[in-house]
CSV table of C-alpha atoms in Angstrom, one decimal:
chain,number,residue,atom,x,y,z
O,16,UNK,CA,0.0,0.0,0.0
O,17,UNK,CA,0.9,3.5,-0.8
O,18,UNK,CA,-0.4,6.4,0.9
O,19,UNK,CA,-0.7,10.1,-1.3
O,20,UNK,CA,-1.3,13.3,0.4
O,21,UNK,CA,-2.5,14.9,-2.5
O,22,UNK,CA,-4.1,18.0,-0.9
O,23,UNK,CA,-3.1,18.6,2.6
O,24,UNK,CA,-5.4,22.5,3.0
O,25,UNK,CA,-8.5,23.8,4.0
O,26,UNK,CA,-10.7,26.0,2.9
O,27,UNK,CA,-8.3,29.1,2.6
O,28,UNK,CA,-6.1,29.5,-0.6
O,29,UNK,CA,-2.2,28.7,-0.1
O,30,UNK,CA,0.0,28.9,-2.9
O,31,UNK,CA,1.4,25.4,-3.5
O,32,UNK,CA,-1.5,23.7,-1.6
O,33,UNK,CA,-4.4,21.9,-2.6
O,34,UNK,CA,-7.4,21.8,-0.3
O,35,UNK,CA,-8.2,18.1,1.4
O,36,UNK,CA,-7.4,14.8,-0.7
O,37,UNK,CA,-5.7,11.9,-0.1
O,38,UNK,CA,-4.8,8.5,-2.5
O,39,UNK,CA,-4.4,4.7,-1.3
O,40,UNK,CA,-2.5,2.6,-4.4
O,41,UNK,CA,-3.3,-1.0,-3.3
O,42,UNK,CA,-1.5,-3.5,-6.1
O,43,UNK,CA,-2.6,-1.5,-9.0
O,44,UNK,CA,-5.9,-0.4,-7.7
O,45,UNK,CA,-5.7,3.7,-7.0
O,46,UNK,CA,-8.5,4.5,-4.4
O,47,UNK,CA,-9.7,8.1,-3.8
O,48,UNK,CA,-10.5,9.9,-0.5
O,49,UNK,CA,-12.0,13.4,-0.7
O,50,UNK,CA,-11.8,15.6,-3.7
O,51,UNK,CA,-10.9,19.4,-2.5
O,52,UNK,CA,-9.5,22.1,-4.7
O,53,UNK,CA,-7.0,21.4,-7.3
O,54,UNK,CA,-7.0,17.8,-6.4
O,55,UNK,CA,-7.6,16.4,-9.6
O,56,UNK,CA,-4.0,17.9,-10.8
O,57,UNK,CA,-2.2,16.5,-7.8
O,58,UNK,CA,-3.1,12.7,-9.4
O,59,UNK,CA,-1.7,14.2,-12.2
O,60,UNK,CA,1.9,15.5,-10.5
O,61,UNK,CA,1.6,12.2,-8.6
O,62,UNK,CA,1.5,9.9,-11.6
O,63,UNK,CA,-1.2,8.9,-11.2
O,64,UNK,CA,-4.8,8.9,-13.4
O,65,UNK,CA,-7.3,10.5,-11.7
O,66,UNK,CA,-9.5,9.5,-15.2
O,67,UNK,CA,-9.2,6.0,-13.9
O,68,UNK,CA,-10.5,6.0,-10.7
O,69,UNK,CA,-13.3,3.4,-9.8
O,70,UNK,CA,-13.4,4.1,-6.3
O,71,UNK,CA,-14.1,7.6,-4.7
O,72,UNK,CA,-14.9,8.2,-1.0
O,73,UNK,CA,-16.3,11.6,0.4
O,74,UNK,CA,-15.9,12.4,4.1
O,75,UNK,CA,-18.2,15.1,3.6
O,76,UNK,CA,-19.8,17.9,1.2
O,77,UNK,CA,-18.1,20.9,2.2
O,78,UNK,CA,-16.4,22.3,-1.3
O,79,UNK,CA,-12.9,22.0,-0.1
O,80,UNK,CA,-13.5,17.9,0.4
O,81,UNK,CA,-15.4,17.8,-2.6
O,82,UNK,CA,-15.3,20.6,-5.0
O,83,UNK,CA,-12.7,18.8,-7.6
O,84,UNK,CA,-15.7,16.7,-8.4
O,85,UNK,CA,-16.7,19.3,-11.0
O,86,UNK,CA,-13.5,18.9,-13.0
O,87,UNK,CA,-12.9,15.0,-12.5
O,88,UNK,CA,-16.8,14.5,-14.1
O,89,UNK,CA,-16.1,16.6,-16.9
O,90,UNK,CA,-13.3,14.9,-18.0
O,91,UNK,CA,-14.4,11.5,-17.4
O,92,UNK,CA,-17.0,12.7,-20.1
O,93,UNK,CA,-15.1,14.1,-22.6
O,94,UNK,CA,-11.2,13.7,-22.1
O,95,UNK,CA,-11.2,10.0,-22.4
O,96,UNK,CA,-10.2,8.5,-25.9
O,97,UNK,CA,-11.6,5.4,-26.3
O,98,UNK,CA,-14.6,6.7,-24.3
O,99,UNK,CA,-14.8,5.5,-20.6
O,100,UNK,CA,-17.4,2.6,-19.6
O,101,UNK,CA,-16.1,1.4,-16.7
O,102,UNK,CA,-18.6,2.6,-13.5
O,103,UNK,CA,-17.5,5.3,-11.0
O,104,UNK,CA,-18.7,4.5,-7.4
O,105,UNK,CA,-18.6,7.5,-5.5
O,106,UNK,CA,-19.7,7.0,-1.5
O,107,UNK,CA,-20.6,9.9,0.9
O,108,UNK,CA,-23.0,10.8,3.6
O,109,UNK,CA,-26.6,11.6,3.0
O,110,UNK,CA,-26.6,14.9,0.3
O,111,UNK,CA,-24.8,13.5,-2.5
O,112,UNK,CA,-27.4,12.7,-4.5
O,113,UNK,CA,-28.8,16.0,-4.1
O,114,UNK,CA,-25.5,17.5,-4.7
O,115,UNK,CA,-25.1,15.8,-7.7
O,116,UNK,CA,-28.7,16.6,-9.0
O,117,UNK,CA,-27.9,20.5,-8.9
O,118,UNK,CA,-24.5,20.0,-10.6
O,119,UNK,CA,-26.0,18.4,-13.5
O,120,UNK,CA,-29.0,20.8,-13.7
O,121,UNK,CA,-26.4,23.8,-13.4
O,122,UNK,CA,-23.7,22.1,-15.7
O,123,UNK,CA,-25.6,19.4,-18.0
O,124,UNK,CA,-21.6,18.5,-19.0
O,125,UNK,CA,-21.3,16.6,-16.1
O,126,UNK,CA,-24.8,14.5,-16.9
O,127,UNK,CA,-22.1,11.0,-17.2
O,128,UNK,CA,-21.5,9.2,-20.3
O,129,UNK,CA,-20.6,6.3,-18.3
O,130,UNK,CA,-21.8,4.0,-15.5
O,131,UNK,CA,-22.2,6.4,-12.0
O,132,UNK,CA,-23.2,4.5,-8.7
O,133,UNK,CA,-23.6,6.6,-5.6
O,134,UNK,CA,-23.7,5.5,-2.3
O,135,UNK,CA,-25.2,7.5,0.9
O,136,UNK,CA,-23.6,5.7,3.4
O,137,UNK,CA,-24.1,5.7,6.8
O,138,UNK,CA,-21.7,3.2,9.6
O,139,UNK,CA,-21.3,0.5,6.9
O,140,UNK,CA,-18.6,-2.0,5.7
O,141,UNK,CA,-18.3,-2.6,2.1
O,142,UNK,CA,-15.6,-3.4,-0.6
O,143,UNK,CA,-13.8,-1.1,-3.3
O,144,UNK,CA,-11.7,-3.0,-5.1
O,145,UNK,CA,-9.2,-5.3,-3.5
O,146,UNK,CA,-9.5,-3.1,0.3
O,147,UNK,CA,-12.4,-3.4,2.7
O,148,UNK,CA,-13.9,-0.2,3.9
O,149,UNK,CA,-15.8,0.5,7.3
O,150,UNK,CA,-17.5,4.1,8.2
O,151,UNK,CA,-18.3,5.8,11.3
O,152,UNK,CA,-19.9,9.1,12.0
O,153,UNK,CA,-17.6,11.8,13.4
O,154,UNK,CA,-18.7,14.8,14.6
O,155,UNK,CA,-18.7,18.1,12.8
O,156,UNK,CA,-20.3,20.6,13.5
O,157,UNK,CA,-23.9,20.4,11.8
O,158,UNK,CA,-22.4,18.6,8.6
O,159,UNK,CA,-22.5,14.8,8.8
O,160,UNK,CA,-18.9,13.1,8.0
O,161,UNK,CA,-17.4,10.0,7.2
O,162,UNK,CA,-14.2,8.7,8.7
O,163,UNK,CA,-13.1,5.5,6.7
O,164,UNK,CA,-11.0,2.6,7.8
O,165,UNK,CA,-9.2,0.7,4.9
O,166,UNK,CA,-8.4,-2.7,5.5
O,167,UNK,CA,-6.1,-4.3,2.7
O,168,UNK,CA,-2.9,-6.4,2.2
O,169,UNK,CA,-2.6,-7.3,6.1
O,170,UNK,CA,-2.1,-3.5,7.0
O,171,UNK,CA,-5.1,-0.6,7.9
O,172,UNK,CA,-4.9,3.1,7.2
O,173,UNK,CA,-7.8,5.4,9.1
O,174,UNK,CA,-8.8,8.4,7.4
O,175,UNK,CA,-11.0,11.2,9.4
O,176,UNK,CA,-11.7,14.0,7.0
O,177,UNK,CA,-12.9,16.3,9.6
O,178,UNK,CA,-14.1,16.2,12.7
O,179,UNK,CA,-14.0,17.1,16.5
O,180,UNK,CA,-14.5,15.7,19.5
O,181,UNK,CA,-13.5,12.3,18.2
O,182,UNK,CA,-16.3,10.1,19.0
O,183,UNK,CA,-16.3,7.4,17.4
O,184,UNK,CA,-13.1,7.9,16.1
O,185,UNK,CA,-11.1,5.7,19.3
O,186,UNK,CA,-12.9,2.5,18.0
O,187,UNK,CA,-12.6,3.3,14.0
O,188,UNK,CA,-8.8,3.9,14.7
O,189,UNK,CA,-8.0,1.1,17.1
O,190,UNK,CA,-4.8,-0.6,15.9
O,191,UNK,CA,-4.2,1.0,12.9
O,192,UNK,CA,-1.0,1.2,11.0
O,193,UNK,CA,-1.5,4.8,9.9
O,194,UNK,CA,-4.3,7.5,11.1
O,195,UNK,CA,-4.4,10.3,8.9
O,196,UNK,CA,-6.0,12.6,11.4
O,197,UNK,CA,-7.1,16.7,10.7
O,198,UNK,CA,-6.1,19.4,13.2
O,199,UNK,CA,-6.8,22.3,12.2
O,200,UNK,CA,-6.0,24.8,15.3
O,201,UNK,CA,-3.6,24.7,17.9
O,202,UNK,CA,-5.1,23.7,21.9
O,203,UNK,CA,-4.9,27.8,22.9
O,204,UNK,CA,-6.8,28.5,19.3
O,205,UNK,CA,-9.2,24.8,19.6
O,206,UNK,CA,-12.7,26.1,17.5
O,207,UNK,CA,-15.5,23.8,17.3
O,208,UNK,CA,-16.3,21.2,14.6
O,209,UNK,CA,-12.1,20.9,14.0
O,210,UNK,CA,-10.1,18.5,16.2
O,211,UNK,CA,-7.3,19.8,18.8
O,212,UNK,CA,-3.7,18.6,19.1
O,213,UNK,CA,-4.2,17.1,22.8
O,214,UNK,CA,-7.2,15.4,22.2
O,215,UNK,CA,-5.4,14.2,19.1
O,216,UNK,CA,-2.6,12.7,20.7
O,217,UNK,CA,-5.1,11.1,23.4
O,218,UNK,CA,-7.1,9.3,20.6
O,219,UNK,CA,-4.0,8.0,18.5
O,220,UNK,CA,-2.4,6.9,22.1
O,221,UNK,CA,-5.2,4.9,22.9
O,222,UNK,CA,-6.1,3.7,19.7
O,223,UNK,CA,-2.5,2.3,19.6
O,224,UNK,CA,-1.9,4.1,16.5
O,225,UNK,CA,1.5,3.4,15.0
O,226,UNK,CA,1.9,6.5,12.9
O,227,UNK,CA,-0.1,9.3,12.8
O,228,UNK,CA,-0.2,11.6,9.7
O,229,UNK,CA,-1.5,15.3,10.5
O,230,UNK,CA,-3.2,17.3,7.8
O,231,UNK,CA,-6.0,20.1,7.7
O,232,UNK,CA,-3.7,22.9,9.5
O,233,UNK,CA,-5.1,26.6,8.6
O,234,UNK,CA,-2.3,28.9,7.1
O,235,UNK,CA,-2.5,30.6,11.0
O,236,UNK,CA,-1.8,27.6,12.9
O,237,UNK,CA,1.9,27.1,13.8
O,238,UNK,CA,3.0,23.4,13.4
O,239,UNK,CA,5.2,23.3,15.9
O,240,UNK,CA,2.2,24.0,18.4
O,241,UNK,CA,0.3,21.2,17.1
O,242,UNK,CA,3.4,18.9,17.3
O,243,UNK,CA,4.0,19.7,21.1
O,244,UNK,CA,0.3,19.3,21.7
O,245,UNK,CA,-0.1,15.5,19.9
O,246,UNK,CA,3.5,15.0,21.6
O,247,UNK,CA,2.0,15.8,25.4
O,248,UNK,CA,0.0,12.6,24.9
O,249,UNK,CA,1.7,10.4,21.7
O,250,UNK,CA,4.5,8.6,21.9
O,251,UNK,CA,4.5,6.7,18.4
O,252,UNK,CA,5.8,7.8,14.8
O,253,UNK,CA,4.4,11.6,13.9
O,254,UNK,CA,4.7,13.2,10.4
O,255,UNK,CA,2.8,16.7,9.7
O,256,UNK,CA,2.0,16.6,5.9
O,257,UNK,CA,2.3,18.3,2.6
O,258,UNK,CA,1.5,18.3,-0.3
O,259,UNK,CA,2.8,15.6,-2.8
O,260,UNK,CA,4.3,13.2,0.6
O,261,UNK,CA,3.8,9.5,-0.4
O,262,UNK,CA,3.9,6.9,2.5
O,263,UNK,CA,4.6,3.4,2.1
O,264,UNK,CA,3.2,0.4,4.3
């Protein structure tokens, strides 16, 4: 397995810096997780097809976890030569179909030439591919999200998209390999509906996480301050990301 952070921002525009998308290569099987800002070109710069996806994954419908889906449906209509038939599956809580009603009555471009299954899922297992997925509600705010647990080739990667409190999260992270966690603000600048460095590092310590990726940080949060505050509870293997990082299992 092969990890992509592909877009490692949030809502705010940062030069070099896609909003919130990740990639999991299993064998040769590329598997999609959120779809923010500019994330389509980061497959690209990553080498890898965004144009042949089968699998994408929504944590949630805010636009900078899934506002890429505009560009990726437009050209899975029209860039591929021959013409794609293979089926998109695209999973997300309750709203996507509604979401991707009004896209295609505001843009009929994106009405898809090919095969396009969505799933409103709620705390599920299912398989994509050669991985198995589980789901679990995390809190944010008033938006429901999806954190997913992948399950493939002996090893498990936990992916939160956003959320706060962490409920929920302690039991969809237990013994994973790799959490890729967000934390947006520091623990002096913690806001609602984002998760804090302490409570962070509590979570991954107790979940027995063996690395944990950070992501999600706001251009004003200082790194260093989220670092000490995981570090005041985490004791195993901590990388803040960026853009264009790939992590092997």
């Amino acid at each position: 397995m092969k990890i992509y952070t592909l877009g490692t921002g949030t809502v705010h525009p940062v030069a070099g810096q896609a909003s919130a998308g990740i990639a999991i290569q299993v064998g040769d099987e590329v598997l999609g997780f959120d779809m923010g800002r500019s994330v389509v070109n980061r497959y690209a710069e990553a080498g890898l097809d965004p144009l042949s996806l089968r699998h994408l994954h929504l944590s949630h419908l805010h636009p900078d976890h899934s506002c890429d889906l505009v560009p990726l449906l437009f050209a899975l209509n029209y860039a591929p030569i021959p013409a794609r038939t293979e089926p998109l599956h695209i999973t997300a809580p309750e709203g996507l179909e509604n979401l991707m009603a009004n896209l295609r009555r505001g843009w009929k471009w994106l009405d898809p030439k090919f095969p396009l299954h969505l799933r409103e899922a709620e705390e599920t297992s299912f398989e994509a591919g050669p991985a198995n997925i589980q789901t679990a509600f995390l809190d944010h705010g008033s938006m429901a999200n999806l954190g997913y647990r992948i399950e493939a080739e002996g090893k498990v990667v936990v992916y939160t998209g956003d959320t706060e409190r962490g409920d929920g999260l302690l039991n969809l992270a237990k013994g994973a390999n790799i959490l890729i966690s967000e934390c947006s603000f520091t623990d002096a600048r913690a806001e609602a509906a984002h998760m804090a460095p302490s409570r962070l590092g509590q979570i991954a310590q107790a979940a027995e996480v063996e690395k944990l990726v950070v992501t999600h940080l706001y251009p004003s949060t200082e790194p260093t301050e989220v670092e000490r505050g995981i570090r005041s509870h985490y004791d195993g293997e901590l990388v803040m990301a960026q853009d264009g990082m790939v992590v092997d299992l």
